Short mmCIF file of C-alpha atoms in Angstrom, two decimals:
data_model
loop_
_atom_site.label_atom_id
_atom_site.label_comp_id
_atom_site.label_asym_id
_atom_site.label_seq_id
_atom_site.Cartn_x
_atom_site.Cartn_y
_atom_site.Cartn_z
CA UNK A 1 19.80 -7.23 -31.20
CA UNK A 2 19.63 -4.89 -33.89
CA UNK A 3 16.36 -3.24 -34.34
CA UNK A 4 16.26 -4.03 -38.16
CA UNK A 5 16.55 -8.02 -37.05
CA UNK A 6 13.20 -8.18 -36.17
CA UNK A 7 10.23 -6.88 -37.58
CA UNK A 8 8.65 -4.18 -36.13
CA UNK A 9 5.25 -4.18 -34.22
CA UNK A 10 1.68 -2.90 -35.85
CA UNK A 11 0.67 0.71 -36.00
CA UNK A 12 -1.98 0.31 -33.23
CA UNK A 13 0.16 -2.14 -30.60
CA UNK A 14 2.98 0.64 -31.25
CA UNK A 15 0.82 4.05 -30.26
CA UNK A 16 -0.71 1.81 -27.91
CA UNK A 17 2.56 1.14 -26.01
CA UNK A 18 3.49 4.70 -26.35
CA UNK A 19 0.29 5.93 -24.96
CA UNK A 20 0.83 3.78 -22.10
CA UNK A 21 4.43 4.53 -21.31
CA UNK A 22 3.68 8.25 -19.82
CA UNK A 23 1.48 5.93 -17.20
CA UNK A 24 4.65 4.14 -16.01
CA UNK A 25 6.87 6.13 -13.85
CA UNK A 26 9.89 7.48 -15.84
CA UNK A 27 12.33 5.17 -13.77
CA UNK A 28 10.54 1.77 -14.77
CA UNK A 29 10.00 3.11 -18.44
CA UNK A 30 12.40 1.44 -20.15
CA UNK A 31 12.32 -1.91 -18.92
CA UNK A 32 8.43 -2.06 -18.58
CA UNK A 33 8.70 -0.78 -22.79
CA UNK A 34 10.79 -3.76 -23.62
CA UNK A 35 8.80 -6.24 -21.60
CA UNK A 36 6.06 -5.28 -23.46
CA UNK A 37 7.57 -4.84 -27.04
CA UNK A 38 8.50 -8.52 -26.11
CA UNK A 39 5.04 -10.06 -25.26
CA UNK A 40 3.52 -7.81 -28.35
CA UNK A 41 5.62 -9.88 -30.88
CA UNK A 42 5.41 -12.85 -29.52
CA UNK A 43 1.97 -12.44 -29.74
CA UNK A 44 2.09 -11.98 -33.31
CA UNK A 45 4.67 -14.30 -33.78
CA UNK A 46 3.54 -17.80 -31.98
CA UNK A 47 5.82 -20.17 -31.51
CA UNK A 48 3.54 -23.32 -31.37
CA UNK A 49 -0.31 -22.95 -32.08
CA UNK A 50 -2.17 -21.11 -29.15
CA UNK A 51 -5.40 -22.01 -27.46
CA UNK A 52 -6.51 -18.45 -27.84
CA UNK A 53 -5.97 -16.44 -31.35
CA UNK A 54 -6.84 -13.18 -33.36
CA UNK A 55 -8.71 -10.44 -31.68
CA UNK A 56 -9.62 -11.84 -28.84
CA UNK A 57 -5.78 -12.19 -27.29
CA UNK A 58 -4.92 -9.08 -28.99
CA UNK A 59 -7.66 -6.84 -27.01
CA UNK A 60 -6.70 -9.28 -24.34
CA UNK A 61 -3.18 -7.84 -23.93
CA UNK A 62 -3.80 -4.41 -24.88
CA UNK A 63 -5.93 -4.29 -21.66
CA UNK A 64 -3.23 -5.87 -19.30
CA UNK A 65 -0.42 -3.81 -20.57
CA UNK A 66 -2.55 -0.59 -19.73
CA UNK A 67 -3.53 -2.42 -16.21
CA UNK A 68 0.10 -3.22 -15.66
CA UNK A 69 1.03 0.26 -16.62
CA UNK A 70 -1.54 1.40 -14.42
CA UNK A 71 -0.18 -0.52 -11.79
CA UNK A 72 3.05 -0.07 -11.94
CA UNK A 73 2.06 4.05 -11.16
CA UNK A 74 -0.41 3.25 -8.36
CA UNK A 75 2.48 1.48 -6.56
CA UNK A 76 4.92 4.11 -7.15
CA UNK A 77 2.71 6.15 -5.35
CA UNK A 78 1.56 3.93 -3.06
CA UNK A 79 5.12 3.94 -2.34
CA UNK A 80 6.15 7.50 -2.20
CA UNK A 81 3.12 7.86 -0.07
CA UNK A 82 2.98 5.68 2.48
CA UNK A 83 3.06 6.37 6.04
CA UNK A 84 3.62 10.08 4.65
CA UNK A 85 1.25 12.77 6.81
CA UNK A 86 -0.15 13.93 3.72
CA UNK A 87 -1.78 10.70 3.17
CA UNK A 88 -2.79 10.56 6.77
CA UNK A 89 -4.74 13.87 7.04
CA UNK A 90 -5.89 12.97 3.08
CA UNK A 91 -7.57 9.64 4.90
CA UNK A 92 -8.91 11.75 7.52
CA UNK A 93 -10.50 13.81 5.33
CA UNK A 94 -11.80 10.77 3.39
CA UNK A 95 -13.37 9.51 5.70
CA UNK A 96 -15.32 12.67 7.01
CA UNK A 97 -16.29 12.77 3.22
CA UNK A 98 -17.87 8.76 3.96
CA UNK A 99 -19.39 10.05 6.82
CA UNK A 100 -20.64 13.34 5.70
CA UNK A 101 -22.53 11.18 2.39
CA UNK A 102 -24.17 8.94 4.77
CA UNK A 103 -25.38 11.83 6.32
CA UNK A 104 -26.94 12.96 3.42
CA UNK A 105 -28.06 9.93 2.47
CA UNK A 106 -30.08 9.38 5.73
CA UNK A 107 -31.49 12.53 6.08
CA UNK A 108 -32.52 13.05 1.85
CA UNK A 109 -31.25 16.44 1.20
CA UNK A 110 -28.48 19.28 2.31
CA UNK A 111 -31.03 21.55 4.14
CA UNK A 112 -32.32 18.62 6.58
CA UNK A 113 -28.60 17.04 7.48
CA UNK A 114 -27.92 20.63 7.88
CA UNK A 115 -31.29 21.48 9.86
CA UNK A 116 -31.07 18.22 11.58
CA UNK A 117 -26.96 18.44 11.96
CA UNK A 118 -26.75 21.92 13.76
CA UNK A 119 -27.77 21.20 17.47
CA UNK A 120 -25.53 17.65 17.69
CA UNK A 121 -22.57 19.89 16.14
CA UNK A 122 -23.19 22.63 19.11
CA UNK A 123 -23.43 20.18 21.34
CA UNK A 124 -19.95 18.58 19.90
CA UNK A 125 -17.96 21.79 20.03
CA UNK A 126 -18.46 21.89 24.23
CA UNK A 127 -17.57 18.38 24.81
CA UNK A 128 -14.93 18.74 22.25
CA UNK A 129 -13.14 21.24 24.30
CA UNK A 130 -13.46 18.88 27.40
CA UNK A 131 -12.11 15.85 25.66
CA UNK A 132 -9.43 18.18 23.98
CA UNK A 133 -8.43 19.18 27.64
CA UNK A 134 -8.29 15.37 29.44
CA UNK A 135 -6.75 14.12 26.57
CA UNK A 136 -3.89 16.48 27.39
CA UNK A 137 -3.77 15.90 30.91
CA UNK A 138 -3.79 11.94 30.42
CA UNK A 139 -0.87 12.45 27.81
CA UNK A 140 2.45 12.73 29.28
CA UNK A 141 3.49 15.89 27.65
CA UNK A 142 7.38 15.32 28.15
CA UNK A 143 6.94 11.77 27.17
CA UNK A 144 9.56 12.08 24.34
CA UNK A 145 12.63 13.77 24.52
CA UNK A 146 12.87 15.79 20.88
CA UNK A 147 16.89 16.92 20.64
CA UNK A 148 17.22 19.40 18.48
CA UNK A 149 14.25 19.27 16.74
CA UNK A 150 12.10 20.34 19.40
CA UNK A 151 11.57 23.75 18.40
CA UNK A 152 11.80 26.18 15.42
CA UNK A 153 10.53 25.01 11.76
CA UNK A 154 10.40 21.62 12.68
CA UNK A 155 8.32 22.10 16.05
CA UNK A 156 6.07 24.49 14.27
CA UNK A 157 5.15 21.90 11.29
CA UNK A 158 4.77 19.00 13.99
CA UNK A 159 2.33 20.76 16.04
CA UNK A 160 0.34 21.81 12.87
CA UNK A 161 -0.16 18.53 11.77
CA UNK A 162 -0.90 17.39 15.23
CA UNK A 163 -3.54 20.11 15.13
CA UNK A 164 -5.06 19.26 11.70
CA UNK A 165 -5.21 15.52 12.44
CA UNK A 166 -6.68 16.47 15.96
CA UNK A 167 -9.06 18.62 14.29
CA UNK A 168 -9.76 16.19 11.73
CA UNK A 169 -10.50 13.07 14.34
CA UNK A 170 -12.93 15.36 16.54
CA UNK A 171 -14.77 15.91 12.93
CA UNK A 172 -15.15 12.29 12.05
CA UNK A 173 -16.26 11.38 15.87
CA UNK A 174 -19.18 14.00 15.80
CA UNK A 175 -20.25 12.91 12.24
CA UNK A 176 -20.30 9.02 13.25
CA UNK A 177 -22.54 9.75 15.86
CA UNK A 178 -24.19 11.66 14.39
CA UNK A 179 -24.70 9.03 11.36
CA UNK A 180 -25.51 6.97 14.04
CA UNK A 181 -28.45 8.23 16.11
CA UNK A 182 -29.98 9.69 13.31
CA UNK A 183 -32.50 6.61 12.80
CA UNK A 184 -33.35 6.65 16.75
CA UNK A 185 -33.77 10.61 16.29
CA UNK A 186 -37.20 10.09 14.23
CA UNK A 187 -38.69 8.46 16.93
CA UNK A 188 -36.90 9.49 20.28
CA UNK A 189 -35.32 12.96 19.45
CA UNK A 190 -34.58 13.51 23.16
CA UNK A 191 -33.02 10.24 23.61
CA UNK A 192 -31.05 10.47 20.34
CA UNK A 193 -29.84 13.93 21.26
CA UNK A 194 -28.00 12.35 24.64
CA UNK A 195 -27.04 9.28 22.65
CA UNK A 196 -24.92 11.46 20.44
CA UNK A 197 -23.53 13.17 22.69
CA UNK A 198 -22.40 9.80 25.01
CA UNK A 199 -20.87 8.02 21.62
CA UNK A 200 -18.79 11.14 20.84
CA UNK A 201 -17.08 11.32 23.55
CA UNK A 202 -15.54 8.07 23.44
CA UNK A 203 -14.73 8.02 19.94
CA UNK A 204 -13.07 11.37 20.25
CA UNK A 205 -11.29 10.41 23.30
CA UNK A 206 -10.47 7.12 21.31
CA UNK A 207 -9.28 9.53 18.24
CA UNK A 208 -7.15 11.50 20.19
CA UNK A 209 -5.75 9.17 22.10
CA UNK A 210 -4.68 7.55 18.33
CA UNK A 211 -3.47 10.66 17.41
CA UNK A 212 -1.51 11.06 19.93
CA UNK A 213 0.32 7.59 19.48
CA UNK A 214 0.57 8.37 15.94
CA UNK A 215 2.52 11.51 16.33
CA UNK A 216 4.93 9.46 18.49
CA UNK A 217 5.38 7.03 16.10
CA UNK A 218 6.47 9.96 13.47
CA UNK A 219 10.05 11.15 12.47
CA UNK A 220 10.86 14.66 14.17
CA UNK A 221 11.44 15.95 10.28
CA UNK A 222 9.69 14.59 7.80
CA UNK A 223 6.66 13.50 10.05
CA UNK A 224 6.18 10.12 8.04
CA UNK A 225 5.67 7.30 9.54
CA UNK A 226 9.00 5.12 11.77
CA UNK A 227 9.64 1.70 10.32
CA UNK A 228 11.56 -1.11 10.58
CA UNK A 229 11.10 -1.52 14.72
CA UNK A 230 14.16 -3.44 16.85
CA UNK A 231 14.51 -4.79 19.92
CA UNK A 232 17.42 -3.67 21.32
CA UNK A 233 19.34 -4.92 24.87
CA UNK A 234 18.10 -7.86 27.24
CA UNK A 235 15.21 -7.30 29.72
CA UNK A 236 17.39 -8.92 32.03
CA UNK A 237 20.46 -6.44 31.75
CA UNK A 238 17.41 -3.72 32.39
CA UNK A 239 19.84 -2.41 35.57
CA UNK A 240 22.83 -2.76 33.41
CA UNK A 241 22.28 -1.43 30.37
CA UNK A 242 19.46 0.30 27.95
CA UNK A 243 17.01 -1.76 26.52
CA UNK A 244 14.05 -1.24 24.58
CA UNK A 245 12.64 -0.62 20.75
CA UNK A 246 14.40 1.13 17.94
CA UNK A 247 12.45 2.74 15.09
CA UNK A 248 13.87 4.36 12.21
CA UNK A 249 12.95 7.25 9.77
CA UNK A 250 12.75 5.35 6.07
CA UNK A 251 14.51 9.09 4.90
CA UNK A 252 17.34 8.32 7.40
CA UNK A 253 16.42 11.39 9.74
CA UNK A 254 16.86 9.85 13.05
CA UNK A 255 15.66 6.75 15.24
CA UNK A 256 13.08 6.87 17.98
CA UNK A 257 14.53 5.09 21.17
CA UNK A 258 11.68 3.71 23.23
CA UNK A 259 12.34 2.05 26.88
CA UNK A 260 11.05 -1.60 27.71
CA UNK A 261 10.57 -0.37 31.03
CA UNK A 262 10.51 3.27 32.72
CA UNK A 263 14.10 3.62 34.58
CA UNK A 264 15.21 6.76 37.08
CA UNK A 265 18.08 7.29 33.88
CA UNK A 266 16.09 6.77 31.02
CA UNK A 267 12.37 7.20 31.41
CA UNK A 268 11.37 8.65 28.23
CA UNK A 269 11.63 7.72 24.59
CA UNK A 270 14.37 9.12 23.07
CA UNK A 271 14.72 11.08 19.47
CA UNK A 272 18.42 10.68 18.11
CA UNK A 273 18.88 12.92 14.99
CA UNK A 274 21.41 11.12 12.71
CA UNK A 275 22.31 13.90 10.70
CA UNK A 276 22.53 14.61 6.74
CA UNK A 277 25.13 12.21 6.03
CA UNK A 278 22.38 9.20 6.93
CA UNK A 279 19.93 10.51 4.83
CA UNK B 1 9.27 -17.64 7.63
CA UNK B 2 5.73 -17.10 7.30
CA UNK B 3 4.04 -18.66 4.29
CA UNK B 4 1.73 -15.26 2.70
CA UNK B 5 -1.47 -16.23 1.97
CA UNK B 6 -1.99 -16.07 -1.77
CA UNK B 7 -5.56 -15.05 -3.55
CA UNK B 8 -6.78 -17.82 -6.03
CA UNK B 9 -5.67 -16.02 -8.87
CA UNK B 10 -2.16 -15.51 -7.58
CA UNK B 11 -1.87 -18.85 -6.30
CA UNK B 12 -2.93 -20.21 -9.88
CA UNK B 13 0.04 -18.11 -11.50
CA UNK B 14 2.58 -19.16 -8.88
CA UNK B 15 1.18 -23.12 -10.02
CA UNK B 16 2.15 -22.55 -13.63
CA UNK B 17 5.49 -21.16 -13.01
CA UNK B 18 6.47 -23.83 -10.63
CA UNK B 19 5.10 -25.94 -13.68
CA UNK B 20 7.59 -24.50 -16.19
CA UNK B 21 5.55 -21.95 -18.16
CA UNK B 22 8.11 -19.00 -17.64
CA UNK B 23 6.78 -16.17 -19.24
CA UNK B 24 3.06 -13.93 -19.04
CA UNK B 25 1.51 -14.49 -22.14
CA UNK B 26 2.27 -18.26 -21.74
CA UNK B 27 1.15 -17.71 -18.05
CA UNK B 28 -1.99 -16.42 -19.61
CA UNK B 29 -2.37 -19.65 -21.98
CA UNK B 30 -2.17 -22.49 -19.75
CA UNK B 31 -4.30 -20.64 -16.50
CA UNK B 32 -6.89 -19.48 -18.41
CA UNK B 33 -6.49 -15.42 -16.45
CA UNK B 34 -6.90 -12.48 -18.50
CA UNK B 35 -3.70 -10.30 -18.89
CA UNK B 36 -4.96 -7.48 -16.52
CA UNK B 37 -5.21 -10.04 -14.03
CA UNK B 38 -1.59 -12.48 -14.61
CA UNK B 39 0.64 -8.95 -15.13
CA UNK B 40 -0.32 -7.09 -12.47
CA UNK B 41 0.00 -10.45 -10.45
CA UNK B 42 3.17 -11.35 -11.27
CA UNK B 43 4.52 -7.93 -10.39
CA UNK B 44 2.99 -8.18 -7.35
CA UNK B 45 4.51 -12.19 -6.58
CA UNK B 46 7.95 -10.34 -7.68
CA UNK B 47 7.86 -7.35 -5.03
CA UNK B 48 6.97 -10.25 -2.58
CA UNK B 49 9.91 -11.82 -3.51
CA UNK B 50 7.91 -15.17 -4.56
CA UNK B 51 9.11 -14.95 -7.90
CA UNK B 52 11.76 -13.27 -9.50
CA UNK B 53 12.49 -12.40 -13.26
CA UNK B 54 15.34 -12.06 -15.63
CA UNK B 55 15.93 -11.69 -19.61
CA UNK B 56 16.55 -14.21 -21.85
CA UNK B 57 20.42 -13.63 -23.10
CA UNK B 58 19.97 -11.52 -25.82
CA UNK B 59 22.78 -13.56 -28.30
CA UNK B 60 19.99 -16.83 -27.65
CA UNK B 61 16.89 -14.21 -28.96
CA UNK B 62 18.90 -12.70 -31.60
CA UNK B 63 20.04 -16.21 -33.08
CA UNK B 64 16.26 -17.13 -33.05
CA UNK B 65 15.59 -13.81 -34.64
CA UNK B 66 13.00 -12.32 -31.79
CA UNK B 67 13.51 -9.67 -29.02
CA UNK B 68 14.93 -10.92 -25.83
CA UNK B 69 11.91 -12.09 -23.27
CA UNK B 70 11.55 -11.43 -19.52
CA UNK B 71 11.93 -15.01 -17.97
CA UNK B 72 9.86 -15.66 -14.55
CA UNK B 73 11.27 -18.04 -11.73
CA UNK B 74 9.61 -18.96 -8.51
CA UNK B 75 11.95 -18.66 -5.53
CA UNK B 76 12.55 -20.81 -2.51
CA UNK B 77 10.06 -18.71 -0.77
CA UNK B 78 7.74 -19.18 -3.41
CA UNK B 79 7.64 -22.44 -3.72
CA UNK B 80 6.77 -22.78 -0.31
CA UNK B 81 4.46 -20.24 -1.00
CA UNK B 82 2.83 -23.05 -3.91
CA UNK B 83 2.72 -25.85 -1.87
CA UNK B 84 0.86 -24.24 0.91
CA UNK B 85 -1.57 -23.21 -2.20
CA UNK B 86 -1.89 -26.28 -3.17
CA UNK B 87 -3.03 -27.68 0.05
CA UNK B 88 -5.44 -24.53 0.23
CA UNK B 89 -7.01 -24.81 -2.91
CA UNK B 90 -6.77 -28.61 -4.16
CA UNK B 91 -8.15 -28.54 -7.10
CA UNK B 92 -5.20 -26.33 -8.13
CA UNK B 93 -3.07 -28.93 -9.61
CA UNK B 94 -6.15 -30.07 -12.33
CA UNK B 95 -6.63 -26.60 -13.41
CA UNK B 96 -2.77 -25.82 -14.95
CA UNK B 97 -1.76 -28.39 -17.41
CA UNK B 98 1.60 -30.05 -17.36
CA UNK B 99 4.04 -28.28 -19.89
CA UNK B 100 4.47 -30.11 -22.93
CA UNK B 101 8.57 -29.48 -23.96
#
């Protein structure tokens, strides 16, 4: 239709939909602009006599084009970052920030979490070392078979993230329990002391133990997150042929081939790197 | 298929469309929802695949002097999707008025 057919929208619903636009990711711009140049003068331009009229419907849609703006971005990036191990150490990290508030919170001030902090954190560190080391030993180290991305840049960034999210998990274990026996600790500081030390070693052995599934569950490249998981071959052809569970990279980097069952020729999950013209 | 369980709000849209209004300000009208809720809602429905959307043919907007509209329509899924919300929230049916034509 030509733009001189219909008349044009007020001043304020006009800035206002420009405003919003930059919001909406640049992809989605266009049609989100013309959905809402559509609602806007129908607005002003009722058909039949609405329920709701003047200001109130006016302020009414101004808010839910900014909210569906608003959405529209917070999905893009929920998008682009899901399963991504930036938003997996970022949640980490967010939730040693929960824990390190409640800290505060219980104890009043800075000085006293940190006065009152310090010995459970010492005590931490040497079990930490000890969970770090049977962790290890109860994880099958050859338990995936990498190809070619094994070593160089790839191996390097893998077992930096492994280390950051390990590092990050043995964190958020000693500040839950330390959160946690902090009431008992005003009344029974010796009993407290021991209680904190028994609850973080499960939950670091629990966090490694997560972290190490996690990392399994990665692509070789990109370290997001596999998706998309297949079953693949007949449990009852296990002699005869391979069966198991396919995941995929969502980039198209390669597929993780895991084994129903544990065989003499394939008793490992298997990385397959599928190569640029995939991704 | 699994039916996805749909919050009141969503479930109230999804009524309206299956009841013929088509598009979100009239949405708006006959549930009631403010616009930052119905939007929002039915982009969400659409990325769910309960609903889907297309424009009104531009020659029909442009006879009527008007810009084209973005036309909602629930799917199979979603009307699936209705019925189970129906029998989840009964009163649903007395809350969105029949469309007048």
């Amino acid at each position: 239709m030509s733009p001189a057919a219909v008349p044009p929208l007020p001043w304020f619903d006009r800035n206002l939909l420009r405003a919003a636009e930059r919001i909406v990711p640049a992809g989605e711009r266009a049609e989100w602009s013309r959905t809402w140049q559509a609602e806007l003068w129908h607005m002003h331009h009722p058909a039949r006599k609405r329920r709701r009229k003047g200001m109130g419907i006016a302020v009414d849609l101004s808010i839910g084009l900014v909210c569906d703006a608003v959405w529209l971005r917070t999905d893009s990036w929920g998008r682009a970052l899901s399963g991504t191990p930036a938003l997996c150490l970022a949640s980490l990290a967010g939730l040693c920030v929960m824990a390190t508030v409640v800290g505060l919170a219980l104890n009043g001030s800075w000085r006293a979490f940190a006065v009152y902090a310090r010995g459970p954190f010492e005590r931490s560190v040497f079990a930490a070392a000890m969970v770090v080391f049977v962790s290890f030993a109860m994880t099958s180290r050859g338990h995936i078979e990498h190809g070619s991305t094994s070593k160089g840049r790839f191996g390097l960034k893998r077992q930096a993230f492994f280390a950051a999210k390990a590092a990050l998990v043995l964190l958020l274990a000693c500040l839950m329990s330390v959160d946690i026996c902090r009431p008992i600790h005003t009344v029974f500081p010796q009993t407290a002391a021991a209680l904190q030390l028994l609850m973080f070693v499960p939950f670091a052995l629990m966090g490694l133990r997560w972290a190490f599934a996690d990392q399994e569950q990665r692509c070789k490249q990109c370290l997001c997150s596999l998706a998309g998981p297949a079953r693949v071959g007949r449990p009852s052809h296990n002699l005869l042929e391979w069966n198991g569970t396919e995941l995929a990279c969502k980039q198209g980097h390669g597929r993780l081939n895991v084994p129903e069952m544990e065989t003499s020729w394939c008793d490992r999950s298997r990385w397959v790197d599928l190569g640029p013209a995939w991704e | 298929m699994n039916t996805p369980r749909l919050s009141h709000s969503a479930a109230l849209i999804l009524k309206a469309l299956s009841l013929g209004y088509c598009f979100g300000l009239d949405v708006m009208e006959a549930t009631g929802l403010p616009s930052g809720t119905v939007y929002p809602a039915l982009r969400r429905l659409e990325r769910d695949e309960l609903v889907e959307s297309k424009w009104e043919p531009e020659e029909e907007a442009t006879a009527k002097q008007r810009p084209a509209r973005r036309y909602y329509e629930v799917t199979r899924a979603g009307k699936s999707a209705a019925l189970a919300a129906t029998q989840r929230y009964p009163l649903l049916a007395h809350l969105v008025p029949e469309k007048r034509s």
